[in-house]
N, CA, C and O atoms as a DFTB+ gen file, in Angstrom:
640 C
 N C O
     1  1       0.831      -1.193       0.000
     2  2       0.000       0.000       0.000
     3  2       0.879       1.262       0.000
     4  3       0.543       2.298      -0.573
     5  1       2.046       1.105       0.691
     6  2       2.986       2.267       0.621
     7  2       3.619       2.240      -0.371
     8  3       4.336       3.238      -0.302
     9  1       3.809       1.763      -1.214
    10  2       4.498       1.935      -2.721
    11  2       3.553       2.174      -3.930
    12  3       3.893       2.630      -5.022
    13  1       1.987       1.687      -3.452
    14  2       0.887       2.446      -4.248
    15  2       0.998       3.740      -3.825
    16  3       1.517       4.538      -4.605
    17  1       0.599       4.141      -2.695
    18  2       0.674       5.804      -2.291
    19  2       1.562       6.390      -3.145
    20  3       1.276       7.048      -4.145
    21  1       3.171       6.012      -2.522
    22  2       4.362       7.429      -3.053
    23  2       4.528       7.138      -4.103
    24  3       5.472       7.771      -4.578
    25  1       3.970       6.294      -4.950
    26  2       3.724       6.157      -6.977
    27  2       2.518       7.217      -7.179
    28  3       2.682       7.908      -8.185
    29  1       1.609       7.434      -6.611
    30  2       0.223       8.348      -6.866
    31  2       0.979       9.850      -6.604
    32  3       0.926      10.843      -7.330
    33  1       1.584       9.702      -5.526
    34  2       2.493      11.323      -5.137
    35  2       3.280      11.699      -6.045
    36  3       3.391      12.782      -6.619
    37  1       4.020      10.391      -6.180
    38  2       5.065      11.083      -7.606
    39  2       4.931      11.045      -8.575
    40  3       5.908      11.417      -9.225
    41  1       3.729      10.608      -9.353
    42  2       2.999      10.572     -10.840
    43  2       2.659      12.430     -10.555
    44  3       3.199      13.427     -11.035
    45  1       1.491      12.256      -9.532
    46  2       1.127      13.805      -9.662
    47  2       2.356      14.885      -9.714
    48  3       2.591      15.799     -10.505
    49  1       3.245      14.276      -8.217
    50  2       4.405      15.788      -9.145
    51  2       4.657      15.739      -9.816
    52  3       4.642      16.883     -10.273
    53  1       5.169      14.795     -10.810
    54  2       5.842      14.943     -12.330
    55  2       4.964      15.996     -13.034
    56  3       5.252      17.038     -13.623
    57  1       3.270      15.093     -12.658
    58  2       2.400      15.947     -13.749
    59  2       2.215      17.097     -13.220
    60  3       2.351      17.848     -14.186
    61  1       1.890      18.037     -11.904
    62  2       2.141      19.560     -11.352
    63  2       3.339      19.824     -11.429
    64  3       3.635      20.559     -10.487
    65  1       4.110      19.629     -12.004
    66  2       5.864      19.982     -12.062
    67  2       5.853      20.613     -14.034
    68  3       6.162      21.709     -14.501
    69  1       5.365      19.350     -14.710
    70  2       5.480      19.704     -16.234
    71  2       6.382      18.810     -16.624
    72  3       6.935      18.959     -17.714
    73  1       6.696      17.682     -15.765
    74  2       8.164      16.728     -16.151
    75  2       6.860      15.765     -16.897
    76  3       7.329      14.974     -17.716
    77  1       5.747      15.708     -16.801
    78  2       5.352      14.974     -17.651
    79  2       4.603      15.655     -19.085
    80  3       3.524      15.265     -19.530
    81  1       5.419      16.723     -19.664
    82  2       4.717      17.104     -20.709
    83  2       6.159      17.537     -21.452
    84  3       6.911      18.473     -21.181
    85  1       6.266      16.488     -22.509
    86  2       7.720      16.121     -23.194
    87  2       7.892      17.976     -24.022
    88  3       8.996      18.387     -24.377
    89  1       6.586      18.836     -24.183
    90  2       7.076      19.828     -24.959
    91  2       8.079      21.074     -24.106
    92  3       8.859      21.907     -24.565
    93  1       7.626      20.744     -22.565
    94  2       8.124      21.272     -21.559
    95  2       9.745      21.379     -21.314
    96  3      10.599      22.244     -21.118
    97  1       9.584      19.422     -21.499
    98  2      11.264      19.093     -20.861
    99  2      12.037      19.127     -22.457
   100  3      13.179      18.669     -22.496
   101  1      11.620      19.494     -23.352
   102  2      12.139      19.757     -24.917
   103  2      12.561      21.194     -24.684
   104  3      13.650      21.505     -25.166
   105  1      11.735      22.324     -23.883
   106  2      12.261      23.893     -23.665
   107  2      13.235      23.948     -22.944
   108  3      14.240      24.657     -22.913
   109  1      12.779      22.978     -22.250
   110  2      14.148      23.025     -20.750
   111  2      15.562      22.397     -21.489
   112  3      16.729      22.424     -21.098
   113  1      15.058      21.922     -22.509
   114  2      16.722      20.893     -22.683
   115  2      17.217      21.796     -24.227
   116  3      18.296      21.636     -24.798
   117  1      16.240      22.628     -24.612
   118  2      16.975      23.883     -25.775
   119  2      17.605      25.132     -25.472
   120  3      17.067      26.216     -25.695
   121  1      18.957      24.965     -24.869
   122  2      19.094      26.323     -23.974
   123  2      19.603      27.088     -25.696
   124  3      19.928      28.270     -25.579
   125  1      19.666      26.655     -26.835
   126  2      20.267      27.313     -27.735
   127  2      18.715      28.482     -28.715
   128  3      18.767      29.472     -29.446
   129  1      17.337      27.467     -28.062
   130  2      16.192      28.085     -28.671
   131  2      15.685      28.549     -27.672
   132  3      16.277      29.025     -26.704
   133  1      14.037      28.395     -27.909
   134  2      13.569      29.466     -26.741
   135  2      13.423      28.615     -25.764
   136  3      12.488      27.815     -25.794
   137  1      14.413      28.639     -24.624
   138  2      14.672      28.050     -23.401
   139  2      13.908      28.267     -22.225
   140  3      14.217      29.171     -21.450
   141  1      12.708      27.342     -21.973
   142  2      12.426      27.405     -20.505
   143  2      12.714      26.911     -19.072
   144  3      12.452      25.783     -18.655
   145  1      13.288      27.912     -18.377
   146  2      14.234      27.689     -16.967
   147  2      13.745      26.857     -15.674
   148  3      14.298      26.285     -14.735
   149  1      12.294      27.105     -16.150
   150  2      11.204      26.551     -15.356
   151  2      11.878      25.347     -14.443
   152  3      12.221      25.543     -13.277
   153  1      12.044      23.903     -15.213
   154  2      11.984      23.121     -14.962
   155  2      13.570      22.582     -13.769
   156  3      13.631      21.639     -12.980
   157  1      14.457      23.465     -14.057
   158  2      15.569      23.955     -13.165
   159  2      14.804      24.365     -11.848
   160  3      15.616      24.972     -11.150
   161  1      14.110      24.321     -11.490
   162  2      13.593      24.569      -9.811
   163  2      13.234      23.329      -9.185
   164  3      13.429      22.882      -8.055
   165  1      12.342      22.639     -10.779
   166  2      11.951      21.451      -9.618
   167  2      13.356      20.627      -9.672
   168  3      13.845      20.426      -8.561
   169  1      13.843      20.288     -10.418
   170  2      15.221      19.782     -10.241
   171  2      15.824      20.361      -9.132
   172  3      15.490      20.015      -7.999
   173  1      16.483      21.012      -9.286
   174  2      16.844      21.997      -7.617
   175  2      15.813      21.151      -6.724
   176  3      16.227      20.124      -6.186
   177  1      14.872      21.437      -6.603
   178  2      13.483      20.898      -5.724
   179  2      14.590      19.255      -5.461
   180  3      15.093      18.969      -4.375
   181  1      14.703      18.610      -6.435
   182  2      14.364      16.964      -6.054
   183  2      15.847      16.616      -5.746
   184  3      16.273      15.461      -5.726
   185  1      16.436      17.492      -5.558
   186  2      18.162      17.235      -5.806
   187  2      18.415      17.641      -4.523
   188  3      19.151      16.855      -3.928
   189  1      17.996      18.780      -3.762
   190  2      17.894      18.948      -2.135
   191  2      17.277      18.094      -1.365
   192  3      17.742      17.847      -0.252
   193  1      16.015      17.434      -1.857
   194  2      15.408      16.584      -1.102
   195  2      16.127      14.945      -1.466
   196  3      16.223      13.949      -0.750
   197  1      16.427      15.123      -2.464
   198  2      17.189      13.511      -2.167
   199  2      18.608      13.482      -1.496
   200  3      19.093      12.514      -0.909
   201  1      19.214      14.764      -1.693
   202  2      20.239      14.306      -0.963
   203  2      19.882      14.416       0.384
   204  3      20.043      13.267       0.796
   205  1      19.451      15.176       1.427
   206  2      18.730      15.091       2.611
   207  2      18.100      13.522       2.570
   208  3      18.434      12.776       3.491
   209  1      17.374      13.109       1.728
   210  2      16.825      11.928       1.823
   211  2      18.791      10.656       2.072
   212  3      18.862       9.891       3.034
   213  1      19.422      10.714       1.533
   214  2      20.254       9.987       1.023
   215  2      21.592      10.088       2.490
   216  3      22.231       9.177       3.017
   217  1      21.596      11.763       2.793
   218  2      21.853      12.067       4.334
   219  2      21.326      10.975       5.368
   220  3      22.042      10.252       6.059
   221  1      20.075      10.995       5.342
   222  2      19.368      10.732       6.782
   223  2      19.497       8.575       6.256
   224  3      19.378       7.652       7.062
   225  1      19.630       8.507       5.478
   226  2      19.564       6.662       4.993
   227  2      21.253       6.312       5.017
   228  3      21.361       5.092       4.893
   229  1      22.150       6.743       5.095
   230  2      23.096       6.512       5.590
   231  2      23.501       6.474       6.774
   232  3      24.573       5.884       6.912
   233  1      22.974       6.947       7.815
   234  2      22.419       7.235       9.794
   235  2      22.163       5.574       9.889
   236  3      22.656       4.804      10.714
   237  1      21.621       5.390       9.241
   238  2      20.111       4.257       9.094
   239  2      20.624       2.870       8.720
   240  3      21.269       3.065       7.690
   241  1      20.670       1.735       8.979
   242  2      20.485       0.572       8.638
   243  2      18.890       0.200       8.310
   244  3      18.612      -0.582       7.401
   245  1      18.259       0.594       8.822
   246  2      16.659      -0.028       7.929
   247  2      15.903       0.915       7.978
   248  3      15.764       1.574       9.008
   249  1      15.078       1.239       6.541
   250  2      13.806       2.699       6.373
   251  2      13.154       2.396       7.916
   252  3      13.385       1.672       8.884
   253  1      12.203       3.415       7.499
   254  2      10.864       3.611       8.654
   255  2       9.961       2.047       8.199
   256  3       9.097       1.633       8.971
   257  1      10.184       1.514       7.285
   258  2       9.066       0.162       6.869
   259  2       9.870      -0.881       7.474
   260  3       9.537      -2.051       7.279
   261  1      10.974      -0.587       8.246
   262  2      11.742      -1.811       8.494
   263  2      12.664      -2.612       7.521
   264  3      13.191      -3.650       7.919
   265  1      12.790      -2.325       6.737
   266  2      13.211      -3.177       5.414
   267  2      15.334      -2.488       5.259
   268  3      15.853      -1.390       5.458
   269  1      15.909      -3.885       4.812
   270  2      17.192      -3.332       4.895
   271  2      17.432      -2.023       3.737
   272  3      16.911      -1.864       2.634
   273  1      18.403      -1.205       4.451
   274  2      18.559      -0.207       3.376
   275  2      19.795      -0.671       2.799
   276  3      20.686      -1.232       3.437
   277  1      19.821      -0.339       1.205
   278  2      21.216      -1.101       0.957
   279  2      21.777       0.324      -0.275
   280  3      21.155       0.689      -1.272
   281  1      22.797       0.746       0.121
   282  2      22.834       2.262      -0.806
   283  2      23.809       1.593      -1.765
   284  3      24.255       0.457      -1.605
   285  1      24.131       2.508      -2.898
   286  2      25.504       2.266      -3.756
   287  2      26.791       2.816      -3.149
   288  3      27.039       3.996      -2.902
   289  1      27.657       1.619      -2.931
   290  2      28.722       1.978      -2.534
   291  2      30.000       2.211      -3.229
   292  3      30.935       2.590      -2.525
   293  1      30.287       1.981      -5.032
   294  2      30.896       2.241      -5.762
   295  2      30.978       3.743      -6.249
   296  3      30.060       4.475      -6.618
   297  1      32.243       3.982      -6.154
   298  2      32.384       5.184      -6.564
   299  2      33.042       5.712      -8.167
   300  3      33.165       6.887      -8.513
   301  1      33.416       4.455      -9.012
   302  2      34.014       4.661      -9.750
   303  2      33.236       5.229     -10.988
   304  3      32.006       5.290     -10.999
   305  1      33.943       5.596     -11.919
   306  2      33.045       6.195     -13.000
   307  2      33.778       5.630     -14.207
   308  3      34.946       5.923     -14.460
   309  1      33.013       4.779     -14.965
   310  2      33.814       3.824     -15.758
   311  2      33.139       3.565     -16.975
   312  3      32.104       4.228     -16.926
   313  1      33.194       2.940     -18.044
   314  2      33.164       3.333     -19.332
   315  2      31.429       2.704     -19.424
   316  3      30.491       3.353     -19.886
   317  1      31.354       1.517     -18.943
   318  2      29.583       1.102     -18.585
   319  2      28.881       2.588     -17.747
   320  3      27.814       2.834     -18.309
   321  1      29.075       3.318     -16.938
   322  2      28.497       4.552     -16.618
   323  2      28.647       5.583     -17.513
   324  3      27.553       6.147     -17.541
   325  1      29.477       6.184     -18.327
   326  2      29.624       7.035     -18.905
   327  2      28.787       6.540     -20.255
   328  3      28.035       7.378     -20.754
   329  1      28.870       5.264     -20.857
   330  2      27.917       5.156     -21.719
   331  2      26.377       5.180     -21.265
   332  3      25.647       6.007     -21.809
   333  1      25.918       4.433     -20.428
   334  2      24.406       4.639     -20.004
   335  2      24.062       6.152     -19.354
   336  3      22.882       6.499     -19.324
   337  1      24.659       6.665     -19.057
   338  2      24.541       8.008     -18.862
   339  2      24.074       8.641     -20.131
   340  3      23.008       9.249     -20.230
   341  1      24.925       8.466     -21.088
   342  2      25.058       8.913     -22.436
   343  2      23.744       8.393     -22.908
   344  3      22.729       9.056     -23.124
   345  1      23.897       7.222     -23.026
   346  2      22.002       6.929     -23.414
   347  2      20.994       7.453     -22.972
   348  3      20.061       7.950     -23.603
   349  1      21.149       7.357     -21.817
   350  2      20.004       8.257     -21.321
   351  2      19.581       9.872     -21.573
   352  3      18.452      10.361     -21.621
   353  1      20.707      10.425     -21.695
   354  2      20.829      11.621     -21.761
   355  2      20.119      11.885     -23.432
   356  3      19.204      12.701     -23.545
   357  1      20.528      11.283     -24.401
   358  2      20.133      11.190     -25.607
   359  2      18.873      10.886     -26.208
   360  3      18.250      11.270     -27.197
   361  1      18.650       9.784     -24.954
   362  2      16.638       9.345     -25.097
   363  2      16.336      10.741     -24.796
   364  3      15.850      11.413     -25.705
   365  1      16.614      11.443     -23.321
   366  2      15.679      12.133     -22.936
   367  2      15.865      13.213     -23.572
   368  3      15.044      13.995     -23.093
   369  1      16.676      13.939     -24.673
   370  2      16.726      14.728     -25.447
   371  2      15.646      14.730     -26.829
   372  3      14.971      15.605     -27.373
   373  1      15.883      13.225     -27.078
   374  2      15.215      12.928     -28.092
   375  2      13.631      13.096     -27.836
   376  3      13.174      14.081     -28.415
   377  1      12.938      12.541     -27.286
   378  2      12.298      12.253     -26.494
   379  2      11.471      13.678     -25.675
   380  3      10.487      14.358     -25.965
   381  1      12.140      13.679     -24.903
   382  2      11.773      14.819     -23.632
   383  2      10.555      13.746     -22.992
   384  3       9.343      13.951     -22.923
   385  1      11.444      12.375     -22.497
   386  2      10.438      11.747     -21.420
   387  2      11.918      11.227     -20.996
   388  3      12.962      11.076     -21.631
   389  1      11.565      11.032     -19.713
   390  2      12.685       9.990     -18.859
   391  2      11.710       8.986     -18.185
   392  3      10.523       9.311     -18.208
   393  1      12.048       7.782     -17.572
   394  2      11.259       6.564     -17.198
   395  2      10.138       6.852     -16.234
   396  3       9.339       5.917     -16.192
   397  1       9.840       7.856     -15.453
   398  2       9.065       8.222     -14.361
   399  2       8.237       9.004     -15.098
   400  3       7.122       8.516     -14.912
   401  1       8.090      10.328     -16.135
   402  2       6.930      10.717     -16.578
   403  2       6.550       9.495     -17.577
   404  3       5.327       9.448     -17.717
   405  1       7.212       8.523     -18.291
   406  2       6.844       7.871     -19.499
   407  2       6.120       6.765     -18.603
   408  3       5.183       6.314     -19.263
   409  1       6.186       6.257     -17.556
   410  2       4.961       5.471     -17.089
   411  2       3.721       6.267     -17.048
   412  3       2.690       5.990     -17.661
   413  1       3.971       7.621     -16.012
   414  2       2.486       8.934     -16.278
   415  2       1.847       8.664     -17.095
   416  3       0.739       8.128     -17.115
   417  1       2.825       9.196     -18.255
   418  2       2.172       9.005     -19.619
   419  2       1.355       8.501     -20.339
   420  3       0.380       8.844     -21.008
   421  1       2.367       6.892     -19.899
   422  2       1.304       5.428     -20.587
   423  2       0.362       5.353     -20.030
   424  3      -0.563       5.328     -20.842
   425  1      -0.243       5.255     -18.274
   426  2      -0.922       5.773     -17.920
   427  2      -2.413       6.590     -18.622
   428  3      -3.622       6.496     -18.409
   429  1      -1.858       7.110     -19.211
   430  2      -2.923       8.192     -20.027
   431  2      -2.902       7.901     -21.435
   432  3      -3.451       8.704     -22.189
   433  1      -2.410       6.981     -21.854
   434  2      -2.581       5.950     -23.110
   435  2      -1.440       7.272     -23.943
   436  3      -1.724       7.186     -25.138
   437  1      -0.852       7.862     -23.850
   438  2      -0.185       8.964     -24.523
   439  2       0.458       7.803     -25.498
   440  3       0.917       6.758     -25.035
   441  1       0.438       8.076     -26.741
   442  2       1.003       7.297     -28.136
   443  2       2.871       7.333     -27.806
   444  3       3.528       6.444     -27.265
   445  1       3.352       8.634     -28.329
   446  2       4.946       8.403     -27.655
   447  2       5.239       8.166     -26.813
   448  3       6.462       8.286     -26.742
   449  1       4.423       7.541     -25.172
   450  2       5.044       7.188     -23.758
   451  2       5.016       5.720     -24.291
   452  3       5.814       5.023     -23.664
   453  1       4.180       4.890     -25.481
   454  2       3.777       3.688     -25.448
   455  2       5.487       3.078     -26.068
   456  3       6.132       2.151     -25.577
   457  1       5.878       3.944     -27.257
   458  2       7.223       3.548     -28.081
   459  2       7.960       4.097     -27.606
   460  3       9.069       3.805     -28.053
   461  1       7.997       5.261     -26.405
   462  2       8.866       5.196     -25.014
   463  2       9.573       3.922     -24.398
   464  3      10.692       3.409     -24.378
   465  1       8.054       3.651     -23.811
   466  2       8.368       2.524     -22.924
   467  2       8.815       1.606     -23.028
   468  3       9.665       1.042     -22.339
   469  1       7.873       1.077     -24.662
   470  2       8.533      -0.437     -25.216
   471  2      10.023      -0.765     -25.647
   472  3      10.639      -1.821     -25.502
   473  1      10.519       0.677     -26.334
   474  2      12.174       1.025     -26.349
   475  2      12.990       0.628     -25.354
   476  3      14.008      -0.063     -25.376
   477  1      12.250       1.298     -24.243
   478  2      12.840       1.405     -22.939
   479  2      13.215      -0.303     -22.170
   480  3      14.185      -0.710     -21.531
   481  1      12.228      -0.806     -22.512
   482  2      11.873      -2.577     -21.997
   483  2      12.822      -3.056     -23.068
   484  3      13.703      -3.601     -22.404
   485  1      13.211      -3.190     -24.555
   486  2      13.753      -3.496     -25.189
   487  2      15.363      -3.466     -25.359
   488  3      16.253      -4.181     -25.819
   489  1      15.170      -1.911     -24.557
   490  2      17.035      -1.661     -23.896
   491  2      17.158      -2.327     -22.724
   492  3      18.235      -2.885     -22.514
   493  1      16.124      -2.411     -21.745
   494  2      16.506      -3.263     -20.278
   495  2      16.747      -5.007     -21.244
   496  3      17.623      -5.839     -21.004
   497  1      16.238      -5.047     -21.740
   498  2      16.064      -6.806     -22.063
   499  2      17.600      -7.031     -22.800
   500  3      18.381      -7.913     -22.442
   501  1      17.835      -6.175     -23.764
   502  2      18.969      -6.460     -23.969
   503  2      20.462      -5.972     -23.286
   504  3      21.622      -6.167     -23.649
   505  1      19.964      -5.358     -22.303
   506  2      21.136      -5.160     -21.214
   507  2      21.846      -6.379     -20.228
   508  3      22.912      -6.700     -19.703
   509  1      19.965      -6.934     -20.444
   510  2      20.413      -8.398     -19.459
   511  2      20.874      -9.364     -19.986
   512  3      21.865      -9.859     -19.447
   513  1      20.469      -9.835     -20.919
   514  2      21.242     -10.309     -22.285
   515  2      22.944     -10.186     -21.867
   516  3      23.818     -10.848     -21.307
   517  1      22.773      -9.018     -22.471
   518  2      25.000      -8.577     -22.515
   519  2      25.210      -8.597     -20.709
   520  3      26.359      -8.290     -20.391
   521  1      24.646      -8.787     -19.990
   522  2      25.220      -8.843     -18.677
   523  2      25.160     -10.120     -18.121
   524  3      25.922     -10.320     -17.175
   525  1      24.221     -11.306     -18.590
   526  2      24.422     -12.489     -18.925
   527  2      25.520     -13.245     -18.811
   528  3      26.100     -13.842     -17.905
   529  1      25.744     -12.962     -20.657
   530  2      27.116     -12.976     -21.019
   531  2      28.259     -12.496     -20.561
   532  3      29.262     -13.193     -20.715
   533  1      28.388     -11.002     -19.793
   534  2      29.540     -10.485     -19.093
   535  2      29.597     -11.245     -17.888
   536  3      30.768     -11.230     -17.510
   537  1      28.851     -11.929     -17.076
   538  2      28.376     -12.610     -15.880
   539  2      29.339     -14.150     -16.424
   540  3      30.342     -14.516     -15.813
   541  1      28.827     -14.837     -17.565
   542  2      29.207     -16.489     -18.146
   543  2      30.715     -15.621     -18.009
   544  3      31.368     -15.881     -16.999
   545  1      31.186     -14.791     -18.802
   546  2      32.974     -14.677     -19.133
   547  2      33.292     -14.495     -18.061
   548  3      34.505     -14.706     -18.025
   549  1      32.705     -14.038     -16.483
   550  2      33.117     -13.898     -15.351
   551  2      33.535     -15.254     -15.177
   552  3      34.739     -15.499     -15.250
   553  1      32.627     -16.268     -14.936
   554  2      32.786     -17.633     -14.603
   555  2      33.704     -18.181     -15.317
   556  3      34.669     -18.833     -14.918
   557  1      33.401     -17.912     -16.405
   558  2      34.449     -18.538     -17.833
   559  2      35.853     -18.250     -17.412
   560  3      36.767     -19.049     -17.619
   561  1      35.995     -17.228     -16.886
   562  2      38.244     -16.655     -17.256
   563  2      37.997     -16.072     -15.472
   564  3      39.071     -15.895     -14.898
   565  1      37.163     -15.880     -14.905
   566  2      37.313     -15.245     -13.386
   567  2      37.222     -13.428     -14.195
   568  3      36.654     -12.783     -13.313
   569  1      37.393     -12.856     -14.886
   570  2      37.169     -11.913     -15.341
   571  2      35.884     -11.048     -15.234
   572  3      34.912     -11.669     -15.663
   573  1      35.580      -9.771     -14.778
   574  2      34.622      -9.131     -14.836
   575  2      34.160      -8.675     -15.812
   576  3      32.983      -8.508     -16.130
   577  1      35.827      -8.278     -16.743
   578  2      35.129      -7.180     -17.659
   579  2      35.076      -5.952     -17.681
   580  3      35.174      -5.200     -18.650
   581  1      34.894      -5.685     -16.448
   582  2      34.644      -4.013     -16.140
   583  2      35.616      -3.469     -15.759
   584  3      36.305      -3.847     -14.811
   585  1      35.883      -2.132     -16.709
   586  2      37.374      -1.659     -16.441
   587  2      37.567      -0.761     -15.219
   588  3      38.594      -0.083     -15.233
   589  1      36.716      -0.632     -14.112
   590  2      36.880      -0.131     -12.908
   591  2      37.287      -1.458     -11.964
   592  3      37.460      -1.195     -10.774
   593  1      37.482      -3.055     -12.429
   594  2      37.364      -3.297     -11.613
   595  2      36.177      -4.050     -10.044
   596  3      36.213      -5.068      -9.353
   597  1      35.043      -2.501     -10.154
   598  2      34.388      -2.641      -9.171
   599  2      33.166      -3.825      -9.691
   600  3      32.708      -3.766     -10.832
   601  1      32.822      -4.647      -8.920
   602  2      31.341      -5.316      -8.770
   603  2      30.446      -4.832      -8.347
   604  3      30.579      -4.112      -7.358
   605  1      28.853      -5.091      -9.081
   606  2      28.088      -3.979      -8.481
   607  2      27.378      -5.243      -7.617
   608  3      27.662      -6.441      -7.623
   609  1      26.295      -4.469      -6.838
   610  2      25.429      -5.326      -5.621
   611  2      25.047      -6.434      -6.819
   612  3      25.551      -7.545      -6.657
   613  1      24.348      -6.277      -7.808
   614  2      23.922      -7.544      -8.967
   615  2      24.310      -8.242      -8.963
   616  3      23.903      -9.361      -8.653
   617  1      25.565      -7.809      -9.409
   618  2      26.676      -9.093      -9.893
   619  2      27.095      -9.904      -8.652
   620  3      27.949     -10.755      -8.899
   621  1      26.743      -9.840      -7.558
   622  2      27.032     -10.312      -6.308
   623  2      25.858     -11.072      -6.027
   624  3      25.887     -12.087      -5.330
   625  1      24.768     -10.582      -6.579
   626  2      23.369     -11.194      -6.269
   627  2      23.607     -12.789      -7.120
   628  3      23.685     -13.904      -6.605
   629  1      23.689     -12.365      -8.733
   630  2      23.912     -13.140      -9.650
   631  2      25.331     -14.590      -9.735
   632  3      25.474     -15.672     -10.304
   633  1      25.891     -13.951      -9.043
   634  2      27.192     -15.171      -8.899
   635  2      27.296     -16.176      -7.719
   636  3      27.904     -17.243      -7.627
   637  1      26.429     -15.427      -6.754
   638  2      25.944     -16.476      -6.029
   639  2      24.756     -17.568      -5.828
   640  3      24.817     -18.384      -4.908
C-alpha cells in the first residue's frame, strides 16, 4: 500500500511539475532556442530533497518500513556509466520523457510514452542479455570485464 501511495504522489508531481509534458522538458533541454528555466527549480526541488533523503539513509540501517537499506557503494566512474549516462541523456533529449513521466504518460494511453516505454523494456532486455554474457565470461576466465574493476550489488546477487 505504501508503494501504491508514493507512486500516486510522484505521478502527480511529475504531472504539477510539467516533467510529464515532453514539450516542456524539450524547452528546458533547448538552452540554444527558446529556453524554458522553469523546470531547473523542480530539479533543484528533487536534488535537495534527495540528498537530505540519502543524508538521513546513511544514519540508518533499515527505512521507517523496516526493510534493509542497501545504498551504492561504488564510486568509480567507468566506461559502462559514462555510456548509459550517455544513453540516457540522448533518449531524454530525443524524447523529452525519462522513465518516471513515461509510465504517467502510458498511464494516459499517450502514443509516444507507449514507443517510449517499449524502447525502454527493449534496452533493459537487452542489457540483461550482454550482462548475462559479461556474468558467463566472469565464470568462464574469473574476469569481470569491467574496467573499474568494481562489482556492483547484482553481480554479487547473480554469482551467487
Amino acid at each position: 500500500m505504501t508503494a501504491l501511495l508514493s507512486g500516486l504522489i510522484f505521478g502527480l508531481g511529475l504531472i504539477l511539475a510539467g516533467m510529464a509534458n515532453p514539450a516542456k522538458v524539450l524547452a528546458f533541454l533547448d538552452i540554444a532556442g527558446p529556453w524554458d528555466p522553469s523546470l531547473s527549480l523542480v530539479m533543484g526541488g528533487a536534488v535537495a530533497i534527495a540528498s537530505l533523503a540519502f543524508a538521513l539513509a546513511r544514519r540508518r540501517n533499515r527505512s521507517y518500513l523496516g526493510l534493509t537499506i542497501n545504498l551504492p557503494t561504488s564510486q568509480v566512474i567507468d566506461k559502462r556509466l559514462l555510456l548509459g549516462s550517455l544513453a540516457f541523456g540522448i533518449g531524454w533529449g530525443m524524447a523529452g520523457i525519462c522513465p518516471g513521466p513515461a509510465l504517467v504518460l502510458l498511464g494516459i494511453s499517450h502514443a509516444k510514452a507507449v514507443v517510449f516505454v517499449g524502447s525502454m523494456l527493449l534496452g533493459m532486455g537487452i542489457f540483461e542479455v550482454l550482462q548475462k554474457n559479461r556474468l558467463g565470461d566472469f565464470h568462464r576466465t574469473g574476469k569481470t570485464g569491467n574496467s573499474g574493476g568494481a562489482s556492483t550489488q547484482q553481480d554479487s546477487r547473480k554469482e551467487s
